[in-house]
PDB file of C-alpha atoms and ligand atoms in Angstrom:
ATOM      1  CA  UNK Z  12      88.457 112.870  66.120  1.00  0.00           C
ATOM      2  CA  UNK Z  13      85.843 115.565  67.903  1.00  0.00           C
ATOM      3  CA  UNK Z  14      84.927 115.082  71.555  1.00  0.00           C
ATOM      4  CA  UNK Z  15      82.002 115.899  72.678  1.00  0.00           C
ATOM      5  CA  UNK Z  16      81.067 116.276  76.244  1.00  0.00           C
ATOM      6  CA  UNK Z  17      78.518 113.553  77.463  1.00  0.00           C
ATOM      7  CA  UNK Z  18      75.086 115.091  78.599  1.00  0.00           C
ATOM      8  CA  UNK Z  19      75.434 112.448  81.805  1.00  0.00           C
ATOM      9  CA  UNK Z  20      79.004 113.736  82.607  1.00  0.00           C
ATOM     10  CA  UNK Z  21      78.781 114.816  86.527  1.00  0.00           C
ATOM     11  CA  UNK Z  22      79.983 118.092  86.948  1.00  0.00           C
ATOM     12  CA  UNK Z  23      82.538 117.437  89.861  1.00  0.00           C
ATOM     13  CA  UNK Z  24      84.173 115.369  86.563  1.00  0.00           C
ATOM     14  CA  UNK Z  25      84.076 118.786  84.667  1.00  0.00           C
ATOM     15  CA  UNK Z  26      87.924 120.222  85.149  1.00  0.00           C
ATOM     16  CA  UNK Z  27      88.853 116.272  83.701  1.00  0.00           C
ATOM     17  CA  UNK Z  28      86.208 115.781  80.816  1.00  0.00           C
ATOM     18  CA  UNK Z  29      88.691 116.752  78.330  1.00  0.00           C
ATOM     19  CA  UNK Z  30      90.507 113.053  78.929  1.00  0.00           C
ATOM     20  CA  UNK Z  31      87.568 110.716  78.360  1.00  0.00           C
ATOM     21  CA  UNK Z  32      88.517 108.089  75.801  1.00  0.00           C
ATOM     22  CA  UNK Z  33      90.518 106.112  74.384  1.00  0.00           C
ATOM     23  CA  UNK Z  34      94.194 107.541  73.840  1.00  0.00           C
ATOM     24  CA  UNK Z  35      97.276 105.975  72.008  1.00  0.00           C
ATOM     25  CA  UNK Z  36     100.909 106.608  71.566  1.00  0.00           C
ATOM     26  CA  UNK Z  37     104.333 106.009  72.342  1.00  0.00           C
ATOM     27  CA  UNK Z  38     106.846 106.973  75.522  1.00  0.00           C
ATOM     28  CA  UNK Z  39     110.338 107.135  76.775  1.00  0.00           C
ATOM     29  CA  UNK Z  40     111.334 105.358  80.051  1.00  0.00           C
ATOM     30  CA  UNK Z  41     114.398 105.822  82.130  1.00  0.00           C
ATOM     31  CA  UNK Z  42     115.740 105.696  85.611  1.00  0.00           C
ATOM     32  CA  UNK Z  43     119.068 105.279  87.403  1.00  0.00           C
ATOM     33  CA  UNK Z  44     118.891 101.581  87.876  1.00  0.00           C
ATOM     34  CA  UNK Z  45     117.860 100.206  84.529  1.00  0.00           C
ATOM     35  CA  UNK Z  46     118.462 101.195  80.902  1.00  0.00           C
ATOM     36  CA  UNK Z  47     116.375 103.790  78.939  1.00  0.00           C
ATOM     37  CA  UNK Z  48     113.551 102.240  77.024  1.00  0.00           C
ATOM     38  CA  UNK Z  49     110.725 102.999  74.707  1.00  0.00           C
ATOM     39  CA  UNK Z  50     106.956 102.058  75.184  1.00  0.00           C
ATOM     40  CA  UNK Z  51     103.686 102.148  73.225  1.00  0.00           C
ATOM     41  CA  UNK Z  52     100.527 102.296  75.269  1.00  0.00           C
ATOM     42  CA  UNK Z  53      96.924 102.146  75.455  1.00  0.00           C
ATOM     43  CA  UNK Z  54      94.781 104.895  78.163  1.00  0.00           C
ATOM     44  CA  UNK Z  55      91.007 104.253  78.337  1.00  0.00           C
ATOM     45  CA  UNK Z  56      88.446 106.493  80.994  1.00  0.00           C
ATOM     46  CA  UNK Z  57      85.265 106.032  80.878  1.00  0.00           C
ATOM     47  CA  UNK Z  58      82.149 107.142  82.859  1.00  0.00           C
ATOM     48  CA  UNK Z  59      78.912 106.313  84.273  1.00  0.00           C
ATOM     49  CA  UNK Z  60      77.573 109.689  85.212  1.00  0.00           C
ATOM     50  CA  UNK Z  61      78.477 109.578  88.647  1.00  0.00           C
ATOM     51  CA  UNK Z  62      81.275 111.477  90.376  1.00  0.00           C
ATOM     52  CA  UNK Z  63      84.533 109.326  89.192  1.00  0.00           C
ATOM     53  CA  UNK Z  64      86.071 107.955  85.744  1.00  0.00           C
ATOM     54  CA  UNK Z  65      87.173 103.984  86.046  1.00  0.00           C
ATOM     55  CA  UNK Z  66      91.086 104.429  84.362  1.00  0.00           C
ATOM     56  CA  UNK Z  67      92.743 101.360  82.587  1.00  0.00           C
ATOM     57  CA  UNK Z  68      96.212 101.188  81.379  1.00  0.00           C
ATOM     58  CA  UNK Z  69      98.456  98.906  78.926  1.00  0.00           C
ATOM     59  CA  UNK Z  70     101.985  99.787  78.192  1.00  0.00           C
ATOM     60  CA  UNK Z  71     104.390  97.322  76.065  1.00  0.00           C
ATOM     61  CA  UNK Z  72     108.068  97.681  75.442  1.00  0.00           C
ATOM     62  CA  UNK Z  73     108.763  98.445  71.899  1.00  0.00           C
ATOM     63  CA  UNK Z  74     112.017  98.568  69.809  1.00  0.00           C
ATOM     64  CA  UNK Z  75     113.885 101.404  67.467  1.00  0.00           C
ATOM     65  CA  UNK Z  76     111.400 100.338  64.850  1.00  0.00           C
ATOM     66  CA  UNK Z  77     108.334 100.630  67.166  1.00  0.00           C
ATOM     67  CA  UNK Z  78     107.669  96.854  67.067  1.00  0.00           C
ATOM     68  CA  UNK Z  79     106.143  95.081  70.095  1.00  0.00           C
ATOM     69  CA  UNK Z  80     109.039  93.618  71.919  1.00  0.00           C
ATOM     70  CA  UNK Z  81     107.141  92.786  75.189  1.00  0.00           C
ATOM     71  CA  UNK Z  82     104.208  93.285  77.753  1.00  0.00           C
ATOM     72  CA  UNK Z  83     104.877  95.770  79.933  1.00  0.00           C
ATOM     73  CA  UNK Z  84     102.941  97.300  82.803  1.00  0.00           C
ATOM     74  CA  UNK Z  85      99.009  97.181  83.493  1.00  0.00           C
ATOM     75  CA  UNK Z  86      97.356  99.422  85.651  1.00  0.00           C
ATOM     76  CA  UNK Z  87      93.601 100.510  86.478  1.00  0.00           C
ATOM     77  CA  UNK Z  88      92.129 102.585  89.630  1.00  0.00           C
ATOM     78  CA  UNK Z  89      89.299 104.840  90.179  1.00  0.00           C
ATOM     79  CA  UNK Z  90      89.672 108.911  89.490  1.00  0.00           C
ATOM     80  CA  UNK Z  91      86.833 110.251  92.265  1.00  0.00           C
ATOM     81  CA  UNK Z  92      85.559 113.689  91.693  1.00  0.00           C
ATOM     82  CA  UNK Z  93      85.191 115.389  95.089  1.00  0.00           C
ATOM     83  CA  UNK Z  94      84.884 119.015  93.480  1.00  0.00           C
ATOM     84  CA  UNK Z  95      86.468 122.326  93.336  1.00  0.00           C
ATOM     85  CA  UNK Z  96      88.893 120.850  90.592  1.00  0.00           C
ATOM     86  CA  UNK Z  97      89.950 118.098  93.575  1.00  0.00           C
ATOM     87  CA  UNK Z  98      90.411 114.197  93.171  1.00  0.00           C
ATOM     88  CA  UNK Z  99      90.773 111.264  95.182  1.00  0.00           C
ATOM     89  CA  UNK Z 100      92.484 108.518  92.913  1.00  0.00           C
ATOM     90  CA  UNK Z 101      92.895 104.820  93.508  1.00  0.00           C
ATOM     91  CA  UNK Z 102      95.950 103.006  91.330  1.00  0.00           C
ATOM     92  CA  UNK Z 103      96.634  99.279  91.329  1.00  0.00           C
ATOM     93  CA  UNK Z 104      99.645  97.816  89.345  1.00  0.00           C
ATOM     94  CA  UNK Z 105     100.124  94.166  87.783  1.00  0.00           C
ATOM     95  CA  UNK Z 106     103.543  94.787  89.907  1.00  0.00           C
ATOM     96  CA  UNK Z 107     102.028  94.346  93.084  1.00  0.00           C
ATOM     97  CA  UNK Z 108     101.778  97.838  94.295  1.00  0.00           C
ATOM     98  CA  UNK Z 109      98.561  99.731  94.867  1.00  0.00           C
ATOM     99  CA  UNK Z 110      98.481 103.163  95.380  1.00  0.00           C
ATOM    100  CA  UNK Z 111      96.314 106.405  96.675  1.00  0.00           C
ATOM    101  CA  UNK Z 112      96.628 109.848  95.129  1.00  0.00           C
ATOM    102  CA  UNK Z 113      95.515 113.135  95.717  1.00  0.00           C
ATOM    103  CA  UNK Z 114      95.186 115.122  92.468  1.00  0.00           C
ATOM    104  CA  UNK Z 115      94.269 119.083  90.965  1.00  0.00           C
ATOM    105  CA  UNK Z 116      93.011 119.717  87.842  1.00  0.00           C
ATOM    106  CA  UNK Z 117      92.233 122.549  86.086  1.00  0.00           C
ATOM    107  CA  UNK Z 118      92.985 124.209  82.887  1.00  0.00           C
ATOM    108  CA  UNK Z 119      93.803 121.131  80.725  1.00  0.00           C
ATOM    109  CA  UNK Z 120      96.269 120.250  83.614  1.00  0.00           C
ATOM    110  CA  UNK Z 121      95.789 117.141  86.489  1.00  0.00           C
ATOM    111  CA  UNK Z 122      98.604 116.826  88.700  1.00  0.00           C
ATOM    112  CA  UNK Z 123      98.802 113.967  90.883  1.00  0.00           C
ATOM    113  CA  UNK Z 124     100.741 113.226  94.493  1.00  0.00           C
ATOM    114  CA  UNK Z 125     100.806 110.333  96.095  1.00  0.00           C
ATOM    115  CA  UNK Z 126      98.856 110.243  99.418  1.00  0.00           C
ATOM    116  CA  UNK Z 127      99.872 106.904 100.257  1.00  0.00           C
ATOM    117  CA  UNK Z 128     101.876 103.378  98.928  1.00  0.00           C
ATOM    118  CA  UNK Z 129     101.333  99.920  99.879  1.00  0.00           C
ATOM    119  CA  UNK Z 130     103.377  96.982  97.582  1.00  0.00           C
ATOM    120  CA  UNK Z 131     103.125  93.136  98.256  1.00  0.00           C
ATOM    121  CA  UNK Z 132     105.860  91.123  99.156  1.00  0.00           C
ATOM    122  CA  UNK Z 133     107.674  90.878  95.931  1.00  0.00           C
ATOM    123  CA  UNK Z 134     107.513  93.683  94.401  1.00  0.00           C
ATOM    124  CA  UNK Z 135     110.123  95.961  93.532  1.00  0.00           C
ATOM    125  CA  UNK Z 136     110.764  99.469  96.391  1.00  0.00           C
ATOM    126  CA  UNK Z 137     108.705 102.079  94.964  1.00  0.00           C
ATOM    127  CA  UNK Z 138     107.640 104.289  97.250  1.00  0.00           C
ATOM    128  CA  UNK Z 139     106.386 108.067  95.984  1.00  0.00           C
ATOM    129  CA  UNK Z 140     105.228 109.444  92.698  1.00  0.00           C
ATOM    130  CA  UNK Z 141     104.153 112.764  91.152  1.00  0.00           C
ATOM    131  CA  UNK Z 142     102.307 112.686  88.089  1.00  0.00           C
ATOM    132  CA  UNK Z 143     101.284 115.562  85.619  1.00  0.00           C
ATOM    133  CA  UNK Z 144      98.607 114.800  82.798  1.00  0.00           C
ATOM    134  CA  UNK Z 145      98.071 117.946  79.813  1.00  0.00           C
ATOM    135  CA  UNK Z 146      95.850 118.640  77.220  1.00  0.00           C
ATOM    136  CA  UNK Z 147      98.341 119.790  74.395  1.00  0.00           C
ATOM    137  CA  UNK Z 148      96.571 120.686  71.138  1.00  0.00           C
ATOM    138  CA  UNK Z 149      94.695 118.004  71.813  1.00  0.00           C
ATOM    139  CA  UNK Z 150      97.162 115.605  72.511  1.00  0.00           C
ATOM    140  CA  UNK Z 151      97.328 113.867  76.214  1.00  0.00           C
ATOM    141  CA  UNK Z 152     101.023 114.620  77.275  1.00  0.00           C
ATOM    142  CA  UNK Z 153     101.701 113.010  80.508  1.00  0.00           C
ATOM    143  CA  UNK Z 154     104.957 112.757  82.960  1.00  0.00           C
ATOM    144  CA  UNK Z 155     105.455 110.258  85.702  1.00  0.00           C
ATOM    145  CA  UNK Z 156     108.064 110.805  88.459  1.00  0.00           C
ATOM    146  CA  UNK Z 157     108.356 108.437  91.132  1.00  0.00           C
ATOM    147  CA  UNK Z 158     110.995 107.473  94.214  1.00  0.00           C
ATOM    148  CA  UNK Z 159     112.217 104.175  93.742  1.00  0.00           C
ATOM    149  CA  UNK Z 160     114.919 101.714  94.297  1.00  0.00           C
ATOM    150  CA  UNK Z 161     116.540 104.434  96.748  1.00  0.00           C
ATOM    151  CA  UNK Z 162     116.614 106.605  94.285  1.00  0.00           C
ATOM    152  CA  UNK Z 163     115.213 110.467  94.928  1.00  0.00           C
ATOM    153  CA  UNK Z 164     111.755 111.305  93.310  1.00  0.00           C
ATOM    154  CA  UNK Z 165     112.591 111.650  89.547  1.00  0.00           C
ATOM    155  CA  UNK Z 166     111.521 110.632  86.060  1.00  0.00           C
ATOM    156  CA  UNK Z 167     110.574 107.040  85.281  1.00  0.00           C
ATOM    157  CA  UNK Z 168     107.745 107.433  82.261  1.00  0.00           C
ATOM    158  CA  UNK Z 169     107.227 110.930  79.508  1.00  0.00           C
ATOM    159  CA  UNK Z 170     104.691 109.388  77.137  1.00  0.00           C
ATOM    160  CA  UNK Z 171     102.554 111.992  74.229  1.00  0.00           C
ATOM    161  CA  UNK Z 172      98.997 110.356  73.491  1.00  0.00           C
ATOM    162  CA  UNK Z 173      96.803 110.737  70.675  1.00  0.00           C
ATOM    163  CA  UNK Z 174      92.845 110.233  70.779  1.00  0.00           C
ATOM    164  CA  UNK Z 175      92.149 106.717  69.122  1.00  0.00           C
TER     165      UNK Z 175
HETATM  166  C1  HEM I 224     104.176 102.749  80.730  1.00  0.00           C
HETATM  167  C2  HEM I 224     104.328 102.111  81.874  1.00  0.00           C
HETATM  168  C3  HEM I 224     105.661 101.513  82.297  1.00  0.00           C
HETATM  169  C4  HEM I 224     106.612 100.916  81.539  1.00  0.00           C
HETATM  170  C5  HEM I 224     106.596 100.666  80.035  1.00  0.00           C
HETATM  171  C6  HEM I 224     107.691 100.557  82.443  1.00  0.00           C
HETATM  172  C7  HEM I 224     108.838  99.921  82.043  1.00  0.00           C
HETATM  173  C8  HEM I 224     109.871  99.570  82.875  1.00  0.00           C
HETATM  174  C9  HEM I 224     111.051  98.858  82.453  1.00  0.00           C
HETATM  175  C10 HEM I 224     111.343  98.397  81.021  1.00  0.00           C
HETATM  176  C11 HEM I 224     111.822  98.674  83.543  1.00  0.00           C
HETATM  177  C12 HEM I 224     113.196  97.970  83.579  1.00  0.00           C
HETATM  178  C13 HEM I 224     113.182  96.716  84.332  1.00  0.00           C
HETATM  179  C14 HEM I 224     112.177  95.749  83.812  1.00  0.00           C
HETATM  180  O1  HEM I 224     112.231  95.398  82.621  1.00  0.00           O
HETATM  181  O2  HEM I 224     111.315  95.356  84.607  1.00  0.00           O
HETATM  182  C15 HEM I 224     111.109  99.263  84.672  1.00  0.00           C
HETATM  183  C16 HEM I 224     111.549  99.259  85.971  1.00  0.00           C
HETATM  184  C17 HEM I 224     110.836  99.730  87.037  1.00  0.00           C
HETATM  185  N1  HEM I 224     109.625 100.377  87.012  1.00  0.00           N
HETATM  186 FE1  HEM I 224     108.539 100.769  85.357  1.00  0.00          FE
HETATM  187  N2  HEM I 224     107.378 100.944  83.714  1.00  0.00           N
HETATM  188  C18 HEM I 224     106.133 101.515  83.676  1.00  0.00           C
HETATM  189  C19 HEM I 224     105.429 102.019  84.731  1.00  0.00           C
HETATM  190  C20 HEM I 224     105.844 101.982  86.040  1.00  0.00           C
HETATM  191  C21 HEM I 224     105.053 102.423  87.169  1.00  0.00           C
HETATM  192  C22 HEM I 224     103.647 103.008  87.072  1.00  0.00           C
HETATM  193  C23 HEM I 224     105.796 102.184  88.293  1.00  0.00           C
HETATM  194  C24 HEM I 224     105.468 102.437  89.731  1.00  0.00           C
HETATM  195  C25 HEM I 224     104.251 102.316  90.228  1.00  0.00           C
HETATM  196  C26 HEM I 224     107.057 101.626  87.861  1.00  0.00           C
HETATM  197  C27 HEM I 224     108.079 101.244  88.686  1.00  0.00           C
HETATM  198  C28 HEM I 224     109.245 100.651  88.288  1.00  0.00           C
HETATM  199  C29 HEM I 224     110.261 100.182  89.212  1.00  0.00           C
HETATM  200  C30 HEM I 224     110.226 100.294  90.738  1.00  0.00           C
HETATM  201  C31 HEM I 224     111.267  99.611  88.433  1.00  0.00           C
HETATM  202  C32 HEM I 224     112.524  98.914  88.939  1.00  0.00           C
HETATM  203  C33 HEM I 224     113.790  99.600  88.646  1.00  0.00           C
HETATM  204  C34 HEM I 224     114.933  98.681  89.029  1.00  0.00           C
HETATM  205  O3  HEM I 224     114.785  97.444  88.964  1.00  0.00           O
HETATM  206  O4  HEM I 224     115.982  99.221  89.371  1.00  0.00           O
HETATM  207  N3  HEM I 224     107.053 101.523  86.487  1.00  0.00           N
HETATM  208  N4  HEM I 224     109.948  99.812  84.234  1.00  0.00           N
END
């Protein structure tokens, strides 16, 4: 489907207009501690002409077949544009942990660092993540590294997205 730009879009929101939408697709988890696993899931940003996108989330495990096998994780956060291709970005998970990132866009590419992690008293050690989001043909390709369970900063989520 054709995206057009939205006349209200602020520019600060410029270098990340190209992800507004709805996206769908499918991903491949993994990580030291737990088995591999696949996962559909649903990205939506929207807009209200100010200077940030509102981001929410849905992933669900799936099987070899691509059927639904379970909820999986939720997550929604502001993306604030500050300008000069800069972004202050506010995460909170169904999991229990919240996070704040600092992020760079430009060129069809948003990378993401977290600034700073704060998790309740339950949930699991996770404590760092690096994220990369790309525009490829058209498709949102996205990678999420994170430091976890002891484990060194490496990949946890590598998910392709189409525009629904
Ligand atoms: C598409 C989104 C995601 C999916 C489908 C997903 C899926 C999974 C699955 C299937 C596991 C194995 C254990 C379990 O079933 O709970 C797991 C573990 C884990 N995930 Fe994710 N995850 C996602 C996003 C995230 C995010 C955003 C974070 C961090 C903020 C995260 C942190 C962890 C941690 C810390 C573990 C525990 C590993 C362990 O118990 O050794 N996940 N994830």
């Amino acid at each position: 489907m054709a995206f057009e730009l939205p006349d209200n879009l602020h520019p600060n929101c410029g270098p990340i207009a190209w992800m507004l939408g709805t996206w769908r697709g499918n991903g491949h988890g993994d990580y030291p501690t737990i088995d591999a696993f696949q996962f559909g899931q649903e990205l939506i940003f929207t807009h209200d002409g100010r200077p940030f996108f509102h981001y929410m989330a849905r992933a669900w495990v799936i099987d070899e077949n691509g059927e639904k096998v379970r909820d999986a994780a939720i997550e929604t956060g502001f993306i604030r544009a500050v300008g000069d291709g800069r972004f202050e970005i506010l995460l909170t998970h169904n999991t229990g942990i919240a996070e704040i990132w600092e992020g760079e866009a430009d060129n069809g590419k948003f990378e993401w660092t977290t600034d700073a992690v704060a998790r309740t008293e339950t949930a699991k050690e996770y404590v760092a993540g690096k994220r990369l989001y790309g525009n490829v043909e058209g498709d949102l390709l996205y990678a999420f590294d994170m430091a976890a369970m002891g484990q060194p900063l490496q990949p946890h989520l590598w998910a392709r997205l189409k525009r629904a």
